[in-house]
Amino acid sequence: MRSPSLLLGSLLTGLFLLLALASFLYPTDPNAPDFLNRLQPPSPEHPLGTDPLGRDLLARVLHGAKNALLVGGIAVSVGFFLGVGLGLLAGYRGGAWDGALSFLLETLYALPGLLLALVFAALMGPGTLSSMLAVGLSMVPAFFRVARAGAMALRTAPFVEAAVALGATPGRILLRHLLPNLLGPLLVQASLAFAAALLAEAALSYLGLGIQPPAPSLGRMLREAQSFLPLSPFPALVPGAVLSLGVLGFNLLGDGLRDRLDPRR
């Protein structure tokens, strides 16, 4: 209760997770068309209405949320492990390692993350796996900066020097001494990166480079619905609301974690 952002972010994120898990319980096939009931408003048979092909919107947004969560989770994991590993190495070793890695990743960091994801997705081709890798690789520079800055600040700390004096290997120092002390800011970055991953996945799917049909995707649902807005707003409002829910929830969660884990507060 002392952190409204953390509380509200946790609630919204939990609701988004529940929507993704509900896809395993909702019995309706998200890809089954019903051409006689296209663009229908909410009804007992279709609680959120139907899309331009007569498919159940509730089933599609539930499976779209599940797919977005899967892509976001894999992407953030790729960015986390690559970025943190390279950042710890560069910050602790310094010298030529630090100079080369910093130059490469700071150059990538100067480009917008969505643009990087588009470039990687175009190089690897459309598909779920390529969208995961594309979004994950675009997040490596952000995790690298956080890990590198933390490693540079802690490499001369007394507990690190004591571990070196006792004969600890560099790998042990990175994993047992530096990484645990950086988990706070890294968790904050991961939460904010998850919100960015949801948006990036939706953008790639909207452009045809992300999750491919017939698998439901929130971004492609928005693209399919934009031509039918005068006839029915529900095919655009429903996936847009679910996507906004997830992005807002993870952003508020990151802001709340940042305030909660800040030792100066």
Short mmCIF file of C-alpha atoms in Angstrom, two decimals:
data_model
loop_
_atom_site.label_atom_id
_atom_site.label_comp_id
_atom_site.label_asym_id
_atom_site.label_seq_id
_atom_site.Cartn_x
_atom_site.Cartn_y
_atom_site.Cartn_z
CA MET A 1 0.00 0.00 0.00
CA ARG A 2 2.99 2.31 0.41
CA SER A 3 3.74 1.92 -3.29
CA PRO A 4 0.60 2.51 -5.41
CA SER A 5 2.52 1.88 -8.65
CA LEU A 6 3.75 -1.48 -7.41
CA LEU A 7 0.28 -2.47 -6.17
CA LEU A 8 -1.57 -1.43 -9.32
CA GLY A 9 1.15 -2.85 -11.56
CA SER A 10 0.98 -6.19 -9.75
CA LEU A 11 -2.81 -6.30 -10.11
CA LEU A 12 -2.78 -5.46 -13.83
CA THR A 13 0.09 -7.85 -14.53
CA GLY A 14 -1.69 -10.59 -12.60
CA LEU A 15 -4.86 -9.97 -14.61
CA PHE A 16 -2.92 -10.21 -17.87
CA LEU A 17 -1.37 -13.50 -16.71
CA LEU A 18 -4.83 -14.82 -15.80
CA LEU A 19 -6.07 -13.98 -19.30
CA ALA A 20 -3.16 -15.90 -20.79
CA LEU A 21 -3.80 -18.91 -18.54
CA ALA A 22 -7.53 -18.82 -19.30
CA SER A 23 -6.72 -19.76 -22.90
CA PHE A 24 -6.19 -23.34 -21.68
CA LEU A 25 -9.67 -23.44 -20.12
CA TYR A 26 -11.84 -21.64 -22.65
CA PRO A 27 -13.26 -24.37 -24.93
CA THR A 28 -13.92 -22.38 -28.11
CA ASP A 29 -11.50 -22.84 -31.03
CA PRO A 30 -9.91 -19.42 -31.75
CA ASN A 31 -9.44 -20.28 -35.44
CA ALA A 32 -12.90 -21.66 -36.22
CA PRO A 33 -14.66 -19.29 -38.67
CA ASP A 34 -18.40 -18.66 -38.75
CA PHE A 35 -19.12 -16.70 -41.92
CA LEU A 36 -22.80 -16.31 -41.06
CA ASN A 37 -21.97 -14.43 -37.83
CA ARG A 38 -19.24 -12.03 -38.87
CA LEU A 39 -18.67 -8.79 -36.91
CA GLN A 40 -21.36 -9.61 -34.38
CA PRO A 41 -21.66 -7.64 -31.11
CA PRO A 42 -21.26 -9.40 -27.73
CA SER A 43 -23.80 -12.16 -27.16
CA PRO A 44 -24.21 -15.21 -24.90
CA GLU A 45 -22.64 -17.37 -27.59
CA HIS A 46 -19.74 -14.95 -28.22
CA PRO A 47 -19.17 -12.88 -25.02
CA LEU A 48 -16.97 -10.30 -26.80
CA GLY A 49 -18.42 -10.61 -30.29
CA THR A 50 -16.81 -11.95 -33.47
CA ASP A 51 -14.14 -10.75 -35.88
CA PRO A 52 -14.38 -10.21 -39.69
CA LEU A 53 -14.26 -13.98 -40.26
CA GLY A 54 -16.78 -14.82 -37.56
CA ARG A 55 -14.17 -16.15 -35.11
CA ASP A 56 -14.81 -15.76 -31.39
CA LEU A 57 -13.02 -12.65 -30.14
CA LEU A 58 -12.71 -13.84 -26.55
CA ALA A 59 -10.97 -17.04 -27.62
CA ARG A 60 -8.64 -15.12 -29.92
CA VAL A 61 -7.60 -12.48 -27.35
CA LEU A 62 -6.98 -15.16 -24.72
CA HIS A 63 -4.72 -17.08 -27.07
CA GLY A 64 -3.20 -13.80 -28.32
CA ALA A 65 -2.32 -12.85 -24.75
CA LYS A 66 -0.76 -16.29 -24.22
CA ASN A 67 1.33 -15.96 -27.39
CA ALA A 68 2.39 -12.42 -26.49
CA LEU A 69 3.41 -13.59 -23.03
CA LEU A 70 5.41 -16.47 -24.51
CA VAL A 71 7.21 -14.24 -27.01
CA GLY A 72 7.85 -11.58 -24.36
CA GLY A 73 9.18 -14.10 -21.85
CA ILE A 74 11.61 -15.71 -24.30
CA ALA A 75 12.69 -12.32 -25.66
CA VAL A 76 13.38 -10.85 -22.22
CA SER A 77 15.27 -14.02 -21.26
CA VAL A 78 17.47 -13.74 -24.36
CA GLY A 79 18.15 -10.06 -23.70
CA PHE A 80 18.76 -10.68 -19.99
CA PHE A 81 21.26 -13.51 -20.29
CA LEU A 82 23.22 -12.05 -23.20
CA GLY A 83 23.17 -8.46 -21.95
CA VAL A 84 23.93 -9.24 -18.32
CA GLY A 85 26.66 -11.73 -19.19
CA LEU A 86 28.43 -9.33 -21.53
CA GLY A 87 27.87 -6.38 -19.19
CA LEU A 88 29.36 -8.15 -16.17
CA LEU A 89 32.34 -9.28 -18.22
CA ALA A 90 32.97 -5.80 -19.64
CA GLY A 91 32.49 -3.99 -16.34
CA TYR A 92 34.65 -6.34 -14.29
CA ARG A 93 37.49 -6.96 -16.76
CA GLY A 94 37.71 -3.46 -18.25
CA GLY A 95 40.44 -2.74 -20.77
CA ALA A 96 40.06 -3.93 -24.36
CA TRP A 97 37.08 -6.15 -23.51
CA ASP A 98 35.19 -3.21 -22.10
CA GLY A 99 36.14 -0.91 -24.98
CA ALA A 100 35.12 -3.31 -27.74
CA LEU A 101 31.85 -4.49 -26.19
CA SER A 102 30.86 -0.99 -25.11
CA PHE A 103 31.48 0.45 -28.57
CA LEU A 104 29.42 -2.27 -30.26
CA LEU A 105 26.47 -2.28 -27.88
CA GLU A 106 26.36 1.48 -27.31
CA THR A 107 26.15 1.86 -31.08
CA LEU A 108 23.16 -0.49 -31.12
CA TYR A 109 21.66 1.32 -28.11
CA ALA A 110 21.63 4.55 -30.10
CA LEU A 111 19.02 2.99 -32.41
CA PRO A 112 15.39 2.62 -31.30
CA GLY A 113 14.64 -0.82 -29.95
CA LEU A 114 11.68 -1.35 -32.27
CA LEU A 115 13.83 -0.45 -35.28
CA LEU A 116 16.44 -3.01 -34.19
CA ALA A 117 13.73 -5.64 -33.79
CA LEU A 118 12.43 -4.86 -37.29
CA VAL A 119 15.92 -5.19 -38.76
CA PHE A 120 16.60 -8.52 -37.02
CA ALA A 121 13.15 -9.86 -37.93
CA ALA A 122 13.63 -8.87 -41.58
CA LEU A 123 17.01 -10.63 -41.65
CA MET A 124 15.75 -13.82 -40.01
CA GLY A 125 12.39 -13.93 -41.76
CA PRO A 126 8.84 -13.91 -40.34
CA GLY A 127 7.78 -16.36 -37.66
CA THR A 128 7.34 -16.85 -33.94
CA LEU A 129 10.93 -17.97 -33.28
CA SER A 130 12.44 -15.15 -35.30
CA SER A 131 10.26 -12.58 -33.51
CA MET A 132 11.42 -13.93 -30.14
CA LEU A 133 15.07 -13.68 -31.15
CA ALA A 134 14.61 -10.31 -32.86
CA VAL A 135 12.95 -8.68 -29.86
CA GLY A 136 15.42 -10.34 -27.47
CA LEU A 137 18.49 -9.17 -29.39
CA SER A 138 17.12 -5.63 -29.49
CA MET A 139 17.04 -5.65 -25.65
CA VAL A 140 20.63 -6.75 -25.13
CA PRO A 141 22.11 -3.18 -25.08
CA ALA A 142 19.77 -2.02 -22.27
CA PHE A 143 20.64 -4.97 -20.00
CA PHE A 144 24.31 -4.55 -20.94
CA ARG A 145 24.36 -0.94 -19.72
CA VAL A 146 22.77 -1.78 -16.36
CA ALA A 147 25.06 -4.76 -15.70
CA ARG A 148 28.22 -2.97 -16.85
CA ALA A 149 27.56 0.11 -14.72
CA GLY A 150 26.90 -2.05 -11.66
CA ALA A 151 29.98 -4.21 -12.20
CA MET A 152 32.21 -1.16 -12.60
CA ALA A 153 30.86 0.31 -9.35
CA LEU A 154 31.32 -2.92 -7.37
CA ARG A 155 34.56 -4.38 -8.74
CA THR A 156 36.63 -2.38 -6.22
CA ALA A 157 34.25 -2.98 -3.30
CA PRO A 158 35.87 -4.48 -0.18
CA PHE A 159 33.92 -7.75 -0.40
CA VAL A 160 35.10 -8.25 -3.99
CA GLU A 161 38.72 -7.53 -3.07
CA ALA A 162 38.40 -9.96 -0.16
CA ALA A 163 37.09 -12.66 -2.50
CA VAL A 164 40.03 -12.05 -4.88
CA ALA A 165 42.48 -12.28 -1.96
CA LEU A 166 40.97 -15.61 -0.96
CA GLY A 167 41.58 -16.98 -4.46
CA ALA A 168 38.07 -16.78 -5.95
CA THR A 169 37.98 -17.23 -9.72
CA PRO A 170 36.56 -14.45 -11.93
CA GLY A 171 33.55 -16.61 -12.74
CA ARG A 172 32.75 -17.11 -9.07
CA ILE A 173 33.12 -13.40 -8.38
CA LEU A 174 30.73 -12.53 -11.21
CA LEU A 175 28.09 -15.09 -10.26
CA ARG A 176 28.32 -15.18 -6.47
CA HIS A 177 29.30 -11.60 -5.58
CA LEU A 178 28.45 -9.16 -8.37
CA LEU A 179 25.26 -10.60 -9.88
CA PRO A 180 23.29 -10.96 -6.59
CA ASN A 181 24.02 -7.32 -5.76
CA LEU A 182 22.68 -6.20 -9.15
CA LEU A 183 19.42 -8.16 -9.13
CA GLY A 184 17.39 -5.14 -7.96
CA PRO A 185 18.05 -2.86 -10.94
CA LEU A 186 18.06 -5.86 -13.29
CA LEU A 187 14.56 -6.89 -12.14
CA VAL A 188 13.35 -3.35 -12.76
CA GLN A 189 14.88 -3.39 -16.23
CA ALA A 190 13.34 -6.80 -16.94
CA SER A 191 9.86 -5.58 -16.02
CA LEU A 192 10.16 -2.50 -18.23
CA ALA A 193 11.66 -4.63 -21.00
CA PHE A 194 8.67 -6.99 -20.83
CA ALA A 195 6.32 -4.08 -21.57
CA ALA A 196 8.51 -3.08 -24.52
CA ALA A 197 8.56 -6.70 -25.72
CA LEU A 198 4.75 -6.86 -25.78
CA LEU A 199 4.64 -3.72 -27.91
CA ALA A 200 7.43 -4.92 -30.20
CA GLU A 201 5.75 -8.29 -30.75
CA ALA A 202 2.46 -6.56 -31.58
CA ALA A 203 4.23 -4.22 -34.00
CA LEU A 204 6.03 -7.08 -35.76
CA SER A 205 2.81 -9.07 -36.07
CA TYR A 206 0.98 -5.98 -37.33
CA LEU A 207 3.58 -5.69 -40.09
CA GLY A 208 3.46 -9.41 -40.88
CA LEU A 209 6.90 -10.25 -39.44
CA GLY A 210 5.81 -11.75 -36.13
CA ILE A 211 3.52 -14.64 -35.24
CA GLN A 212 2.11 -16.09 -38.44
CA PRO A 213 -1.50 -17.11 -39.19
CA PRO A 214 -3.53 -18.92 -38.08
CA ALA A 215 -2.04 -18.46 -34.59
CA PRO A 216 -3.76 -15.50 -32.88
CA SER A 217 -1.69 -12.36 -32.31
CA LEU A 218 -2.89 -9.11 -30.75
CA GLY A 219 -1.00 -7.02 -33.29
CA ARG A 220 -2.36 -8.84 -36.32
CA MET A 221 -5.87 -8.72 -34.87
CA LEU A 222 -5.59 -4.94 -34.83
CA ARG A 223 -4.45 -4.93 -38.45
CA GLU A 224 -7.29 -7.20 -39.55
CA ALA A 225 -9.86 -5.05 -37.73
CA GLN A 226 -8.82 -1.60 -38.94
CA SER A 227 -10.74 -1.87 -42.22
CA PHE A 228 -13.95 -2.81 -40.42
CA LEU A 229 -14.08 -0.10 -37.74
CA PRO A 230 -17.17 1.61 -39.26
CA LEU A 231 -19.03 -1.72 -39.12
CA SER A 232 -17.95 -2.91 -35.66
CA PRO A 233 -15.41 -1.46 -33.18
CA PHE A 234 -15.12 -4.61 -31.07
CA PRO A 235 -12.48 -6.46 -33.18
CA ALA A 236 -10.12 -3.51 -32.62
CA LEU A 237 -11.12 -2.44 -29.10
CA VAL A 238 -10.81 -5.87 -27.50
CA PRO A 239 -7.19 -6.74 -28.52
CA GLY A 240 -6.17 -3.10 -28.05
CA ALA A 241 -7.50 -3.12 -24.49
CA VAL A 242 -5.75 -6.41 -23.65
CA LEU A 243 -2.46 -5.16 -25.09
CA SER A 244 -2.77 -1.87 -23.19
CA LEU A 245 -3.50 -3.82 -20.00
CA GLY A 246 -0.30 -5.83 -20.30
CA VAL A 247 1.93 -2.90 -21.27
CA LEU A 248 0.56 -0.62 -18.54
CA GLY A 249 0.80 -3.38 -15.93
CA PHE A 250 4.46 -4.21 -16.59
CA ASN A 251 5.41 -0.51 -16.80
CA LEU A 252 3.77 0.27 -13.46
CA LEU A 253 5.33 -2.86 -11.96
CA GLY A 254 8.78 -1.69 -13.09
CA ASP A 255 8.24 1.79 -11.67
CA GLY A 256 7.04 0.35 -8.37
CA LEU A 257 9.97 -2.06 -8.12
CA ARG A 258 12.38 0.79 -8.83
CA ASP A 259 10.97 2.82 -5.94
CA ARG A 260 10.72 -0.19 -3.64
CA LEU A 261 14.26 -1.47 -4.27
CA ASP A 262 15.97 1.93 -4.16
CA PRO A 263 18.15 1.84 -0.99
CA ARG A 264 18.06 5.64 -0.77
CA ARG A 265 14.30 5.49 -0.13
#
